Amino acid sequence: GNSVTQMEGPVTLSEEAFLTINCTYTATGYPSLFWYVQYPGEGLQLLLKATKADDKGSNKGFEATYRKETTSFHLEKGSVQVSDSAVYFCALSGTGANNLFFGTGTRLTVIP
Amino acid sequence: SAVISQKPSRDICQRGTSLTIQCQVDSQVTMMFWYRQQPGQSLTLIATANQGSEATYESGFVIDKFPISRPNLTFSTLTVSNMSPEDSSIYLCSVEPYSTDTQYFGPGTRLTVL
């Protein structure tokens, strides 16, 4: 079946630090992979996505590369800001399916 | 992408009552989804609502508890029936615009049941 395993949080970083949030997945076929972000008090926003192996999704300085060999889609940012404080969700959409399977979410807090 | 609105944004309800949540999207979409996010947890799909057919419910969710309407391609409602404190959650709708393979989420409805 389909599942997503996401790095446990919470994660606290100083401003301008490097961020990695690990995400691995189990899926049949060729899933699409997503990172969503949920800022305090708000709904989910799509951050980035990748639809096939070796694709790199990027947005707002965040990047993630679809690694089929390691079944991973780790989220990275070179220099975080206080405004990046949020909960980050890794998700996958299975082949031919519309259901999104979410990881448990990782809460990031960036301190000045 | 799509612009999605939900009403109400939050509500506090009494045990045993029902609440209907509305989801409106700014363009016609075939696929609409309803999710629940319990406090401190991830999202769980409740059901898929396609226009012109009955909603498809995920395991653990039933129509009597969460009836859904989908009268047209831009609107859907989810009712949380006979509420208990365990129903306190954020309820989110999402849509998947044609040929995008991507779901876009509404801002959510924060429900507290006393």
XYZ file of C-alpha atoms in Angstrom:
226
model
C 0.000 0.000 0.000
C 0.876 3.666 0.019
C 2.410 5.372 3.020
C 4.652 8.277 3.943
C 7.137 8.365 6.794
C 8.224 11.792 7.847
C 10.881 13.045 10.196
C 9.596 13.561 13.699
C 9.529 17.067 15.037
C 9.519 19.570 16.374
C 12.535 21.159 14.736
C 13.966 24.405 16.064
C 16.565 26.296 14.061
C 18.218 29.662 14.212
C 17.618 32.099 11.377
C 19.855 31.427 8.335
C 20.470 27.810 9.352
C 20.236 24.947 6.860
C 17.044 22.904 6.934
C 16.460 19.278 6.061
C 13.199 17.482 6.745
C 13.360 13.820 5.806
C 10.560 12.051 3.986
C 10.482 8.483 2.701
C 7.621 6.705 1.043
C 6.191 3.334 0.154
C 4.093 3.104 -2.970
C 3.164 0.852 -5.817
C 3.743 2.174 -9.286
C 4.865 5.727 -9.903
C 3.524 8.184 -7.352
C 3.657 11.947 -7.451
C 5.249 13.531 -4.391
C 4.362 16.765 -2.641
C 5.334 19.051 0.182
C 2.566 21.117 1.731
C 3.018 23.837 4.338
C 0.571 24.933 7.014
C 1.279 28.311 8.569
C -0.183 29.023 12.014
C -3.966 29.295 11.873
C -4.149 28.663 8.138
C -4.985 25.848 5.741
C -2.559 23.823 3.673
C -0.641 25.409 0.843
C 1.184 23.502 -1.840
C 4.881 24.224 -1.468
C 6.350 22.084 -4.226
C 5.878 18.850 -6.099
C 7.642 16.317 -8.305
C 5.930 13.850 -10.577
C 8.691 11.487 -11.674
C 12.058 10.134 -10.620
C 14.921 12.642 -10.487
C 12.559 15.597 -10.780
C 13.392 18.473 -8.468
C 10.579 20.588 -7.105
C 11.428 24.070 -5.873
C 9.633 27.106 -4.479
C 10.468 29.988 -2.112
C 14.021 28.692 -1.668
C 12.842 25.193 -0.730
C 13.873 22.175 -2.804
C 13.141 18.466 -2.856
C 14.356 15.803 -5.281
C 12.345 12.686 -6.123
C 14.765 9.812 -5.425
C 13.298 6.528 -6.595
C 16.361 4.486 -5.587
C 16.041 5.567 -1.958
C 12.251 6.195 -2.077
C 12.845 9.628 -0.588
C 11.733 13.211 -1.088
C 13.643 15.214 1.514
C 12.854 18.913 1.884
C 15.793 21.324 2.067
C 16.380 25.042 2.374
C 19.759 26.674 2.558
C 18.873 29.562 4.860
C 15.650 29.578 6.841
C 13.803 32.670 7.977
C 11.506 33.309 10.911
C 8.628 33.447 8.429
C 9.272 29.790 7.506
C 7.967 28.695 10.899
C 5.121 26.321 10.069
C 4.149 22.666 9.896
C 5.427 20.848 6.808
C 3.657 17.799 5.392
C 5.082 15.320 2.914
C 2.457 13.579 0.780
C 2.102 11.203 -2.123
C -0.530 10.566 -4.727
C -0.586 7.023 -6.008
C -0.542 6.020 -9.654
C -3.916 6.621 -11.225
C -5.398 7.576 -7.885
C -6.518 10.859 -6.462
C -6.092 10.134 -2.787
C -3.319 11.977 -1.036
C -1.456 10.092 1.657
C 0.102 12.430 4.209
C 2.984 12.092 6.586
C 2.495 13.097 10.197
C 3.845 16.603 9.690
C 6.973 18.296 11.038
C 6.680 21.502 13.011
C 9.502 23.940 12.265
C 10.243 26.896 14.484
C 12.859 29.423 13.385
C 14.194 31.748 16.042
C 15.876 35.084 15.354
C -4.321 26.503 -9.160
C -7.720 27.242 -7.619
C -9.110 29.646 -5.056
C -11.151 27.844 -2.446
C -13.260 29.282 0.334
C -14.917 27.549 3.250
C -17.703 28.595 5.572
C -17.745 28.821 8.489
C -14.082 29.371 9.285
C -14.694 28.167 12.825
C -17.556 27.195 15.070
C -18.242 25.996 18.563
C -21.123 23.530 18.768
C -22.993 21.579 21.361
C -22.920 17.827 21.597
C -25.682 16.140 19.600
C -26.126 18.928 17.061
C -25.069 18.993 13.399
C -22.974 21.443 11.412
C -22.839 21.886 7.655
C -19.593 23.146 6.155
C -19.582 24.753 2.739
C -16.781 24.659 0.188
C -16.761 26.966 -2.817
C -14.174 26.975 -5.608
C -13.629 29.663 -8.222
C -13.573 27.290 -11.188
C -15.317 24.110 -12.257
C -13.632 20.979 -10.942
C -14.582 17.335 -11.154
C -12.788 16.107 -8.070
C -13.466 17.494 -4.616
C -12.283 15.958 -1.367
C -13.015 16.326 2.326
C -10.314 15.774 4.950
C -10.204 15.816 8.719
C -7.229 17.011 10.732
C -7.533 16.089 14.373
C -5.621 18.194 16.898
C -1.884 17.840 16.429
C -2.263 15.184 13.763
C -2.021 14.788 10.037
C -4.807 14.821 7.501
C -7.136 11.911 6.914
C -9.330 11.648 3.853
C -13.027 11.398 4.729
C -14.524 11.085 1.266
C -14.262 11.975 -2.394
C -17.162 13.970 -3.822
C -17.663 13.894 -7.567
C -20.453 15.851 -9.160
C -23.294 13.664 -10.344
C -22.493 10.633 -8.250
C -22.581 9.501 -4.655
C -19.600 10.390 -2.499
C -17.053 7.649 -1.905
C -16.164 7.226 1.768
C -12.900 5.982 3.209
C -12.701 3.239 5.767
C -13.942 4.454 9.130
C -16.239 7.128 7.726
C -19.924 6.627 6.936
C -22.546 8.613 5.120
C -24.898 8.797 8.090
C -22.262 10.609 10.117
C -20.754 12.712 7.318
C -23.331 13.285 4.583
C -21.941 15.133 1.584
C -23.642 17.052 -1.184
C -22.137 18.011 -4.521
C -24.833 19.873 -6.448
C -22.553 21.380 -9.096
C -18.943 21.631 -10.236
C -17.996 24.525 -7.943
C -19.640 23.683 -4.623
C -19.856 20.978 -1.989
C -21.034 20.619 1.586
C -20.002 18.293 4.385
C -22.285 17.810 7.374
C -20.941 16.556 10.664
C -23.963 14.909 12.283
C -24.814 14.189 15.894
C -21.546 15.681 17.024
C -19.467 14.596 19.987
C -16.271 16.128 21.417
C -14.290 13.562 19.408
C -15.408 15.367 16.250
C -13.438 18.457 17.263
C -11.064 18.887 14.339
C -10.189 21.025 11.385
C -12.180 20.028 8.329
C -10.649 20.865 4.979
C -11.915 20.588 1.464
C -9.620 20.256 -1.501
C -9.986 20.203 -5.250
C -7.987 18.714 -8.061
C -8.302 20.855 -11.187
C -8.416 18.956 -14.437
C -5.041 17.643 -15.667
C -3.050 19.036 -12.722
C -2.578 15.884 -10.595
C -2.389 18.322 -7.683
C -4.802 19.022 -4.866
C -5.381 22.553 -3.607
C -6.829 23.097 -0.168
C -9.296 25.467 1.335
C -8.465 27.373 4.539
C -10.278 24.850 6.714
C -13.103 24.956 9.243
C -12.047 24.680 12.863
C -14.775 22.860 14.787
C -14.962 22.588 18.553
C -17.641 20.405 20.093
C -18.449 20.945 23.756
